[in-house]
Tab-separated table of C-alpha atoms and ligand atoms in Angstrom:
chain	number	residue	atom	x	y	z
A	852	UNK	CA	78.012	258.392	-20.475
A	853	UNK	CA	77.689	262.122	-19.675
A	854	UNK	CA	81.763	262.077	-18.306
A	855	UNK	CA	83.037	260.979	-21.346
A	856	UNK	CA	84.373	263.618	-23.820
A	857	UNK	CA	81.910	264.739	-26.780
A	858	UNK	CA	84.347	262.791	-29.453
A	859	UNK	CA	83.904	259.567	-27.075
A	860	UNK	CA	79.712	259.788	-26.894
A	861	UNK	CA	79.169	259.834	-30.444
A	862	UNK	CA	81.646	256.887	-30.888
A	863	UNK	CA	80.059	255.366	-28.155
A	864	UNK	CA	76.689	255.061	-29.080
A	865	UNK	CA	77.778	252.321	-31.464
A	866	UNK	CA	78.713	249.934	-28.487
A	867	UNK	CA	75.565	249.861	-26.574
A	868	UNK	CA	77.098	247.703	-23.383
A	869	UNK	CA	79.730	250.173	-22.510
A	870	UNK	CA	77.363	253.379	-23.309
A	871	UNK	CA	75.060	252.069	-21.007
A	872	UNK	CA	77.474	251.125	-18.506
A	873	UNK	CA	77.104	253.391	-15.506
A	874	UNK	CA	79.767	254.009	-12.880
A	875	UNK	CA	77.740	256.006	-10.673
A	876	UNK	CA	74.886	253.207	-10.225
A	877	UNK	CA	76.835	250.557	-11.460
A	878	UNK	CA	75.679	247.199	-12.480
A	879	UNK	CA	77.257	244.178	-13.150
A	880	UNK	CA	76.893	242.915	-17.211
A	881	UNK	CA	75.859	239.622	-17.418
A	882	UNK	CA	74.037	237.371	-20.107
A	883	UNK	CA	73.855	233.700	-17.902
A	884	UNK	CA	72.941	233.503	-14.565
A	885	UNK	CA	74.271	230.943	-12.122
A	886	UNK	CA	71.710	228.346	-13.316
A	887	UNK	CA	72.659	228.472	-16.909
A	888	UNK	CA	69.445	230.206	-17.300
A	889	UNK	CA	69.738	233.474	-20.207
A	890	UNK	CA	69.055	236.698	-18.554
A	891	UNK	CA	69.296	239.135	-21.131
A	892	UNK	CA	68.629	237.706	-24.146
A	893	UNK	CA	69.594	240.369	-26.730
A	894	UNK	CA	72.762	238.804	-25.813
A	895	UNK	CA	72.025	235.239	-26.138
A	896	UNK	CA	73.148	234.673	-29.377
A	897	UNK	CA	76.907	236.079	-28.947
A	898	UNK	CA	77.745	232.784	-30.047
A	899	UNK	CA	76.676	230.183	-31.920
A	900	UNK	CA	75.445	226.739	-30.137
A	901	UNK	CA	78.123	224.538	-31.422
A	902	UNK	CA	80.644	227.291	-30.215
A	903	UNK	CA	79.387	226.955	-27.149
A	904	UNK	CA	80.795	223.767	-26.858
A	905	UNK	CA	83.676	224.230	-28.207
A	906	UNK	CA	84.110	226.531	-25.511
A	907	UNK	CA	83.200	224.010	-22.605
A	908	UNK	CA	85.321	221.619	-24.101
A	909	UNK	CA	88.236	224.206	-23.790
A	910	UNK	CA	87.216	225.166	-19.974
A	911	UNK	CA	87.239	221.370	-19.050
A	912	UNK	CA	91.028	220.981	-21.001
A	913	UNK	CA	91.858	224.048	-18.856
A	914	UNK	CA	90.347	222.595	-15.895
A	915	UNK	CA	92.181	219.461	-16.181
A	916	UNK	CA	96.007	220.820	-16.928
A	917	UNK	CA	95.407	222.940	-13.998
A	918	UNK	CA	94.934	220.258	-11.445
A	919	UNK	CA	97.705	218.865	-12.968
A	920	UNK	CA	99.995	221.209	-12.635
A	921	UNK	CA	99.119	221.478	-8.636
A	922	UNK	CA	99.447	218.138	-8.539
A	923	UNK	CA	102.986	217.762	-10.367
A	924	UNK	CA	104.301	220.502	-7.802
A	925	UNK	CA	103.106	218.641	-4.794
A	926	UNK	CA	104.462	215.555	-6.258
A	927	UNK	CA	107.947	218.028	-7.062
A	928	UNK	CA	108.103	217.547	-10.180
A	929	UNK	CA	107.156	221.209	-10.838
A	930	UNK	CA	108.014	224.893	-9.260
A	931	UNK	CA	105.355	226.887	-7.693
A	932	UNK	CA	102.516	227.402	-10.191
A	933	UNK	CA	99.139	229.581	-9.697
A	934	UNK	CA	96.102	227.961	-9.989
A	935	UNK	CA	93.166	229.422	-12.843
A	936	UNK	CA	90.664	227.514	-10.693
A	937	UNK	CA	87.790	229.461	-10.929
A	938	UNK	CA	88.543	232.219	-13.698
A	939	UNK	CA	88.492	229.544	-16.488
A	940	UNK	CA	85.877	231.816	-18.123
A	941	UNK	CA	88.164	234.649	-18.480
A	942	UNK	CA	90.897	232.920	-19.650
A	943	UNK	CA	88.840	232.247	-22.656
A	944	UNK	CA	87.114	235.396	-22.599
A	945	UNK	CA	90.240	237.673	-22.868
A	946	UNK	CA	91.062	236.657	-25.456
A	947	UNK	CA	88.309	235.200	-27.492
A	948	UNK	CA	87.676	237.749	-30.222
A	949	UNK	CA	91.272	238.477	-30.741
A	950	UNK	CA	92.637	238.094	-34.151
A	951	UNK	CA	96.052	236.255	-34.302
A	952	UNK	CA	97.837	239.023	-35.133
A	953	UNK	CA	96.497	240.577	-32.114
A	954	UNK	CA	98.908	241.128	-28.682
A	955	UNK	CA	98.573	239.346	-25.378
A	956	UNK	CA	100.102	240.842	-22.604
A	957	UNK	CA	99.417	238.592	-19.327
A	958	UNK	CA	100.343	238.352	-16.266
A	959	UNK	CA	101.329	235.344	-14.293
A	960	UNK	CA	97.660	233.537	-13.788
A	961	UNK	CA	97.088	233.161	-17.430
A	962	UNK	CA	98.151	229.704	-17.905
A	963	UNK	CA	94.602	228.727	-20.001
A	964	UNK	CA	94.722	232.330	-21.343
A	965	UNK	CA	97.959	231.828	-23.048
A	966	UNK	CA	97.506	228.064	-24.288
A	967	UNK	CA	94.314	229.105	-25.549
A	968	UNK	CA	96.017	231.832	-27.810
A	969	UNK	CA	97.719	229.799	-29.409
A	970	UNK	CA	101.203	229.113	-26.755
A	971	UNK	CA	101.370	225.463	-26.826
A	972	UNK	CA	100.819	223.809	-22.734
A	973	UNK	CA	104.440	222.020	-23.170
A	974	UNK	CA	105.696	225.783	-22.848
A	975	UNK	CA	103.346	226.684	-19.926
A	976	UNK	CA	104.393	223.686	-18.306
A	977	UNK	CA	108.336	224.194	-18.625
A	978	UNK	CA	108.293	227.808	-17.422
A	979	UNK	CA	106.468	226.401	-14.438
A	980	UNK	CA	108.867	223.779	-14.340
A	981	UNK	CA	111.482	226.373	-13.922
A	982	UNK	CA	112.996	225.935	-17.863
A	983	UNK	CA	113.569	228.874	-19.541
A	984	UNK	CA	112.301	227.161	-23.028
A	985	UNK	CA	108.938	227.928	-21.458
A	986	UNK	CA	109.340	231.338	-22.440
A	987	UNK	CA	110.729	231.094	-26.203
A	988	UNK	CA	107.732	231.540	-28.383
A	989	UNK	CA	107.264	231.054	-31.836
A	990	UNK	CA	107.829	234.330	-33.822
A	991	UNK	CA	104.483	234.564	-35.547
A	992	UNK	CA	102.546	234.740	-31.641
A	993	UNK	CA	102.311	238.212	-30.189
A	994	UNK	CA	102.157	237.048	-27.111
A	995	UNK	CA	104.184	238.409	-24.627
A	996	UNK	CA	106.047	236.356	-22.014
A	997	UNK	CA	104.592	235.494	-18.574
A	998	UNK	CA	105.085	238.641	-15.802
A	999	UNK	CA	105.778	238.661	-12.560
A	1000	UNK	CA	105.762	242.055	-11.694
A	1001	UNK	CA	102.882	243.103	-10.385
A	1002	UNK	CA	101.818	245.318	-13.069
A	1003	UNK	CA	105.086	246.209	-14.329
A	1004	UNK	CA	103.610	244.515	-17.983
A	1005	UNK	CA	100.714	247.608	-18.018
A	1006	UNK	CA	103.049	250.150	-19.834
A	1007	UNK	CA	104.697	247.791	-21.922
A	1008	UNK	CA	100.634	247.057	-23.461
A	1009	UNK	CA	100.174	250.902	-23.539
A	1010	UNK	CA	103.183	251.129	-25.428
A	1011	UNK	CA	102.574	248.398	-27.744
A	1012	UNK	CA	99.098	249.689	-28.453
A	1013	UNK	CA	100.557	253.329	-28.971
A	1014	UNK	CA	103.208	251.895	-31.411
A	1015	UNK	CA	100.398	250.121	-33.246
A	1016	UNK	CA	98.319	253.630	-33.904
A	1017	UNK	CA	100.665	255.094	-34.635
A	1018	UNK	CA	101.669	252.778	-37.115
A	1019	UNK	CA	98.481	252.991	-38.644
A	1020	UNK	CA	98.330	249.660	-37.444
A	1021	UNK	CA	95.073	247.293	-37.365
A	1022	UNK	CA	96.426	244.622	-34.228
A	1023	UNK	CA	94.902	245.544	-30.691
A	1024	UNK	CA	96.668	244.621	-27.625
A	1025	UNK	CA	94.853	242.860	-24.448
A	1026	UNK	CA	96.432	242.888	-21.000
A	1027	UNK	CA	95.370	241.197	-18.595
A	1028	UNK	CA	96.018	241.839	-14.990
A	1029	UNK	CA	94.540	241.231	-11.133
A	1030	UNK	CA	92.865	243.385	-8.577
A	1031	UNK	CA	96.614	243.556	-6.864
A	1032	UNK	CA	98.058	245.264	-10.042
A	1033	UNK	CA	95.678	248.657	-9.681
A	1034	UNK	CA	97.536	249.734	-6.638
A	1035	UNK	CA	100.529	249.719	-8.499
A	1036	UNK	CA	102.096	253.131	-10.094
A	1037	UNK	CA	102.051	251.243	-13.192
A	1038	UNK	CA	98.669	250.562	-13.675
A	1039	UNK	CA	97.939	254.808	-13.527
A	1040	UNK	CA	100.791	255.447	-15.556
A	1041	UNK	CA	99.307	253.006	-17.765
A	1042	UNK	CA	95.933	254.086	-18.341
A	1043	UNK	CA	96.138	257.432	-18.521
A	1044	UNK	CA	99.104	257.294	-21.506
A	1045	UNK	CA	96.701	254.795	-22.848
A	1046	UNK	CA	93.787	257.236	-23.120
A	1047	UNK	CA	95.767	260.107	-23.929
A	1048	UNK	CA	97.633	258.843	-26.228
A	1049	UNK	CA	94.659	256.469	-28.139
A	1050	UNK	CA	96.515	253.169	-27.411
A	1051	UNK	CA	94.845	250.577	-29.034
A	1052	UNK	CA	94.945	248.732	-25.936
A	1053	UNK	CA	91.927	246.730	-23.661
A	1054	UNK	CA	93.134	246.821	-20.011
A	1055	UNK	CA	91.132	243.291	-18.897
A	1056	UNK	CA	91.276	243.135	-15.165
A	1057	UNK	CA	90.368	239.964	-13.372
A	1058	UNK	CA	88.921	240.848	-9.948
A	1059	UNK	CA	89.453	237.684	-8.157
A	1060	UNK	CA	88.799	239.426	-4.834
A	1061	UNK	CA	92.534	238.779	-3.796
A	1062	UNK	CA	96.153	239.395	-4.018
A	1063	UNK	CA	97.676	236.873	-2.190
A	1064	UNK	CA	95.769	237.311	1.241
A	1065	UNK	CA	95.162	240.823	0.930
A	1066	UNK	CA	91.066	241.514	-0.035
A	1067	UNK	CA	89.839	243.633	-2.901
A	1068	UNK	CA	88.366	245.807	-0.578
A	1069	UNK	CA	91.875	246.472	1.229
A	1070	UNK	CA	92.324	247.368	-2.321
A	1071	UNK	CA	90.439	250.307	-3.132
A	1072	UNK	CA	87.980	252.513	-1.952
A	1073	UNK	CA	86.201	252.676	-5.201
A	1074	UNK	CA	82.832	250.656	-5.259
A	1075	UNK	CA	84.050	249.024	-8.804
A	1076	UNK	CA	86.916	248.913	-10.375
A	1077	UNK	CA	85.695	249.519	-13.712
A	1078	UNK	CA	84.818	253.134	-12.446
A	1079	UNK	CA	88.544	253.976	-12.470
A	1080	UNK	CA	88.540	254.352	-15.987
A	1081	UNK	CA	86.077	257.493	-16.174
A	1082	UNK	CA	88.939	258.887	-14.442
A	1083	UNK	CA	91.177	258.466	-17.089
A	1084	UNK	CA	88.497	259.185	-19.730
A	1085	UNK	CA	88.090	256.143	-20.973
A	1086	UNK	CA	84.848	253.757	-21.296
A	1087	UNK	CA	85.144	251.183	-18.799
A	1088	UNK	CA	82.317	248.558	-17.526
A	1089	UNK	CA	82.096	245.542	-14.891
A	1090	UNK	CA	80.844	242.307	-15.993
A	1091	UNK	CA	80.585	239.043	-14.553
A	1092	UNK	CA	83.944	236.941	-15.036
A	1093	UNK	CA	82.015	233.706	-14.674
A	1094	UNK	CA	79.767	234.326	-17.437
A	1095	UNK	CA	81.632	233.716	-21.040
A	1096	UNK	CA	78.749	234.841	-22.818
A	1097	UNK	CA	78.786	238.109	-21.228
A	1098	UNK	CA	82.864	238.174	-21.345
A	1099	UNK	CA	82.872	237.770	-24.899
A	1100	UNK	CA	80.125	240.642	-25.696
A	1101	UNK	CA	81.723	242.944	-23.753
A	1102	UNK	CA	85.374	242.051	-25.417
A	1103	UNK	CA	83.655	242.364	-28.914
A	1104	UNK	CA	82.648	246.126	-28.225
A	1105	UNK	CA	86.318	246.827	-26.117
A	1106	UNK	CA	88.309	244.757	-29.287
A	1107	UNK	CA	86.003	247.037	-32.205
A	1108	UNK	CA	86.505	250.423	-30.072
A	1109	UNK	CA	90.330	250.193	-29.733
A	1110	UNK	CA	90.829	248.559	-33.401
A	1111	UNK	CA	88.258	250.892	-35.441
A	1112	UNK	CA	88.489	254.110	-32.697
A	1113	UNK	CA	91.709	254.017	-31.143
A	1114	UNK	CA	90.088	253.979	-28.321
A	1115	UNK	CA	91.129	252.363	-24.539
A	1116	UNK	CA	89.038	250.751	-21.969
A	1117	UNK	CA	89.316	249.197	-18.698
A	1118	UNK	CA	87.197	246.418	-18.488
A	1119	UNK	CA	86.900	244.471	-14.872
A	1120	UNK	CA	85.704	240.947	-14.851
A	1121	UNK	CA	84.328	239.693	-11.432
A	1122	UNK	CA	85.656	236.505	-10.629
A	1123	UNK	CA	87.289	234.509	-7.653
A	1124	UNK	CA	90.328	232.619	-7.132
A	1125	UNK	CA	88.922	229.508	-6.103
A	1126	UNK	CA	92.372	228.081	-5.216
A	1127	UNK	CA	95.340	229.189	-2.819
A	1128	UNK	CA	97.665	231.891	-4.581
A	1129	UNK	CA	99.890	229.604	-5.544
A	1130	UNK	CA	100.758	226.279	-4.185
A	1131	UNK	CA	103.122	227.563	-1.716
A	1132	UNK	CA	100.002	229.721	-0.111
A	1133	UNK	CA	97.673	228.614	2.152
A	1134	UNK	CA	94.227	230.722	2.136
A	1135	UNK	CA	92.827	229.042	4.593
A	1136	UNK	CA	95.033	231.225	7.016
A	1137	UNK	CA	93.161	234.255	5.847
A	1138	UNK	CA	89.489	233.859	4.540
A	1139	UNK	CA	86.311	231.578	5.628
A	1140	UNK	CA	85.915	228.709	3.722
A	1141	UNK	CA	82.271	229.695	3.944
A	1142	UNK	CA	83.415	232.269	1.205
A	1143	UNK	CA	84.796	229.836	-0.907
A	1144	UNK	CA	81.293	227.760	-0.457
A	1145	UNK	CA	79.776	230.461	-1.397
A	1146	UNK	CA	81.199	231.043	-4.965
A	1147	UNK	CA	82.074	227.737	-5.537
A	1148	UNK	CA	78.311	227.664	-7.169
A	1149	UNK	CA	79.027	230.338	-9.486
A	1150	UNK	CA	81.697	228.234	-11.147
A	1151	UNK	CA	81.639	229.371	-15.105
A	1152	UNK	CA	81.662	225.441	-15.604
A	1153	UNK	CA	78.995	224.657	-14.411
A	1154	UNK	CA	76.807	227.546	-15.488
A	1155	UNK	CA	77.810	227.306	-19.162
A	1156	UNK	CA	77.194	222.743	-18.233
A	1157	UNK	CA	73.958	223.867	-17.113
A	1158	UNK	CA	73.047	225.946	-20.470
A	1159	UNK	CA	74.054	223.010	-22.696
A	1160	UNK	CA	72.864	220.172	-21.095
A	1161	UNK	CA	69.556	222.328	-21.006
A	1162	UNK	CA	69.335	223.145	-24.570
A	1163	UNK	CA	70.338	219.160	-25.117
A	1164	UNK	CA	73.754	220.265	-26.360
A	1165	UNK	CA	75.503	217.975	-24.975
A	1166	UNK	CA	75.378	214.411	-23.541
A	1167	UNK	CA	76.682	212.624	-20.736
A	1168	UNK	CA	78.599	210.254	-22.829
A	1169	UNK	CA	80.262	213.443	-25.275
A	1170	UNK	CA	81.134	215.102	-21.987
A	1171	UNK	CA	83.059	212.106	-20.683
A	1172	UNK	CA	85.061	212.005	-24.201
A	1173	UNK	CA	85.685	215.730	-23.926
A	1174	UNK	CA	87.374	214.834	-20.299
A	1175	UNK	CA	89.042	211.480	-21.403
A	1176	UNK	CA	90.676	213.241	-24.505
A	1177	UNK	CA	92.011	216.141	-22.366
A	1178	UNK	CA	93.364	213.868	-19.833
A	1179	UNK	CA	95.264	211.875	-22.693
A	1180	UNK	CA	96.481	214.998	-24.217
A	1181	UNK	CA	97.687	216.638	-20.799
A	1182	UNK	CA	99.427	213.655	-20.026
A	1183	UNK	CA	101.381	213.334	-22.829
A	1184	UNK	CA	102.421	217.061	-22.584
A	1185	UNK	CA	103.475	215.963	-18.829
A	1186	UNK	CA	105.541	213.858	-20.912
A	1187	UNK	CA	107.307	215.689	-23.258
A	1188	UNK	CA	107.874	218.680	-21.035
A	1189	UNK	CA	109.207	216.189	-18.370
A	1190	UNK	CA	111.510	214.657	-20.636
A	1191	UNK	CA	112.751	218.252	-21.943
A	1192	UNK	CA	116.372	218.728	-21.223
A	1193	UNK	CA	117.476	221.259	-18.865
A	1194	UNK	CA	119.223	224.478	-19.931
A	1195	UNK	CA	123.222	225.034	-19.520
A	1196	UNK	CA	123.302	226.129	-15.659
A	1197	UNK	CA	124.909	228.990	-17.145
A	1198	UNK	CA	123.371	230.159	-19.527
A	1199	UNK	CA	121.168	232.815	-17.462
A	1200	UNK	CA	125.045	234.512	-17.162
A	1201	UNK	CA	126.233	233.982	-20.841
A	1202	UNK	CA	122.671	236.153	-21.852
A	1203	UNK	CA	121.879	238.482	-19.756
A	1204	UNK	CA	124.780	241.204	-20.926
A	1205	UNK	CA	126.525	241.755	-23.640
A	1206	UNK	CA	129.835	241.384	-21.705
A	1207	UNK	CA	130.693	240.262	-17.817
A	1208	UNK	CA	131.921	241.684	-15.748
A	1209	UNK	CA	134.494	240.219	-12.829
A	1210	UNK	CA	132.006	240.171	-10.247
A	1211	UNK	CA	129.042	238.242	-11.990
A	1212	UNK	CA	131.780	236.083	-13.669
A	1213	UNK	CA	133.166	235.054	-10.209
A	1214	UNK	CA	129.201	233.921	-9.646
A	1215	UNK	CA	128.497	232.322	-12.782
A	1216	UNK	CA	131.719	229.785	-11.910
A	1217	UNK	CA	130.459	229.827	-8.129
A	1218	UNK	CA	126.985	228.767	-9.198
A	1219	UNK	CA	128.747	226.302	-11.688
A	1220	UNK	CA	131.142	224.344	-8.770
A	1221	UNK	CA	127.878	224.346	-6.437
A	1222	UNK	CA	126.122	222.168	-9.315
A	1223	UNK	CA	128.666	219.937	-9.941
A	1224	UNK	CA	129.471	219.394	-6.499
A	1225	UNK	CA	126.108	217.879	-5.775
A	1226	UNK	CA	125.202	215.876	-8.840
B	2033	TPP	C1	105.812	244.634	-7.850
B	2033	TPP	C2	105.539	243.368	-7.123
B	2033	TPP	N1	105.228	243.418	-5.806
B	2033	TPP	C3	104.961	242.283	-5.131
B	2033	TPP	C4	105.016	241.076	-5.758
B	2033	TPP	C5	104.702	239.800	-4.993
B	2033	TPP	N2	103.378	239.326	-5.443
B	2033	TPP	C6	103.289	238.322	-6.337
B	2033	TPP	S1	101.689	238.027	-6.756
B	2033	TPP	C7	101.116	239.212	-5.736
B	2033	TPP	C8	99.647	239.503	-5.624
B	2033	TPP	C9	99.043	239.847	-6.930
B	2033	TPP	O1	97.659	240.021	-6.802
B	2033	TPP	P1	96.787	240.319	-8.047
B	2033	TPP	O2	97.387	241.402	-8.857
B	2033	TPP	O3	95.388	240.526	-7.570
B	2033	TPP	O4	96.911	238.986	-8.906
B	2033	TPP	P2	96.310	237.530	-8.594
B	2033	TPP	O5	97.334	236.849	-7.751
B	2033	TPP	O6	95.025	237.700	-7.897
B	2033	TPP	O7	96.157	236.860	-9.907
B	2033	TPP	C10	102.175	239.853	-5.065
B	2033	TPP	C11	102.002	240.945	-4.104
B	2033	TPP	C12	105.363	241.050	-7.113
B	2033	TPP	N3	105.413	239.896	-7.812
B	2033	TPP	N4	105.583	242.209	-7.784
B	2034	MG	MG1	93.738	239.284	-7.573
């Protein structure tokens, strides 16, 4: 791209999809259509058949702790949880090229994102259970833990992908992030320390068209959001969210630029929240359902379904296992996380400071009476 600086176009030549990638006519990168048919087949080998369905067979265990989750909070045995209907593809995507060594730094709708790097779905299921266990992580995961903030969790990946150049480091971060979080102060703040500074950081913003019942387009002006990164002079490029193939191509060149070149991008994946904003949201008070009809075919299951079953991948009979086993597997995790005790009531007090103070202690024995009073 002519914006970029003259350092950037040399480097950039070497990563053909975001070179290309034009924010003045901009198109969206894709590899599968909707039909599971290849359209751009210089990209239709970014993985390997048998990876393929390894990678259906982790949408469909995504698919299924999902509606699980909804279902456990409308049955109450769980808090209010956000559904990944729908973006199933990027929770793979993000993250699919990343090295284990590599940081995660997600936001809240990342439940398959985070499982699929390596957090085990017990945890995701007690922090949506409302037990703090859900957040301890094993030490050797750089994953950070779930945010809530609307964008507050940008600077923290500049700053880890800062620390890691200038460490001489080889780890990349990845944050991921929502149309919502690019109104925020953060996500400036952000992005242009990022580029400045040569964070080795991929900004990986999931478009789902909402935040909460507010519309991308009440969002921004800009046409994409991908073209806010020229503005921070950094390579950015839109591709479809529904389309792994594409996801992981364009995460390959994003991953290699801020490992090998220290260099940032923003890259915006179109998806759409197929579900409510979380279960205590109901979107039917603010958009058509015709607009829900209307993406529900561009599901990244049933595109990538389409692609296997086509190529003769997959059976009918595999497929069923793939669903049976993830059932059995998500049901036992129901289990164990179910069965996990609760933490001391007040422990939130005895950890948050080094020392109390009167007021907070006078809480801490309030909050303590309350509980026993109605066991
Ligand atoms: C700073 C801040 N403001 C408001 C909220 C309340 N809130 C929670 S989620 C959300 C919408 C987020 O939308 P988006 O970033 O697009 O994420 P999505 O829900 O689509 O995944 C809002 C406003 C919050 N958590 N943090
Ligand atoms: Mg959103």
């Amino acid at each position: 791209m002519k914006i970029m600086t003259k350092l950037n176009q040399e480097i950039l030549q070497k990563f053909p999809i975001f070179d290309a990638w034009n924010p003045t006519e901009p198109t969206m990168f894709q590899v599968m259509d909707h039909n599971g048919e290849i359209v751009n087949s210089e990209y239709a080998n970014t993985i390997t058949d048998q990876e393929a369905v390894a990678v259906y067979e982790w949408m469909l265990k995504i698919r299924i702790a999902d509606e699980k989750c909804v279902n456990m909070q409308r049955q109450g045995r769980m808090g209010t949880y956000p559904s990944v209907l729908g973006q199933e593809a990027c929770q793979i995507g993000a993250v699919y090229n990343q090295q284990k060594s590599d940081w995660l730094v997600p936001t809240f709708r990342e439940s398959g994102m985070i499982w699929y790097k390596g957090i085990p779905l017990e945890k995701v299921m007690l922090y949506w259970i409302g037990n703090e266990k859900g957040s301890e992580y094993a030490e050797d995961i750089n994953v950070l833990p779930v945010a809530i903030t609307v964008g507050g969790h940008l600077p923290h990946a500049t700053g880890i992908g800062w620390a890691e150049r200038l460490k001489n480091g080889n780890n990349i971060t990845v944050c991921s992030f929502s149309d919502g979080a690019t109104s925020e102060g953060d996500f400036h703040s952000a992005l242009n320390f990022a580029a400045v500074f040569n964070a080795k950081t991929v900004f990986f913003c999931q478009n789902n068209h909402y935040a909460i019942s507010t519309h991308r387009d009440m969002q921004t002006k800009s046409k994409t959001i991908a073209e806010k990164a020229f503005a921070y002079g950094m390579p950015g490029v839109q591709v479809d969210g529904n389309d792994i193939f594409a996801l992981i191509a364009v995460m390959k060149e994003a991953n290699q630029l801020a490992r090998d070149h220290n260099i940032p991008t923003l890259v915006e994946a179109v998806t759409y929240r197929i579900g409510d904003h979380t279960t205590s949201d109901n979107s039917k008070l603010y958009r058509e359902d015709g607009e829900v009809e209307d993406w529900k075919p561009k599901d990244p299951l049933i595109r990538l379904r389409a692609y296997l079953f086509k190529k003769g991948l997959i059976t009918d009979t595999q497929e069923q296992e793939m669903k049976d086993k993830a059932k059995e597997y998500v049901e036992a995790t129901v289990k164990t996380a179910l069965e996990t005790k609760d933490p001391n009531i007040d422990d939130m007090f005895k950890y948050l400071l080094s020392e109390s103070y009167p007021a907070l202690e006078e809480q801490r024995l309030q909050l303590i009476e309350e509980f026993t009073n109605n066991q």
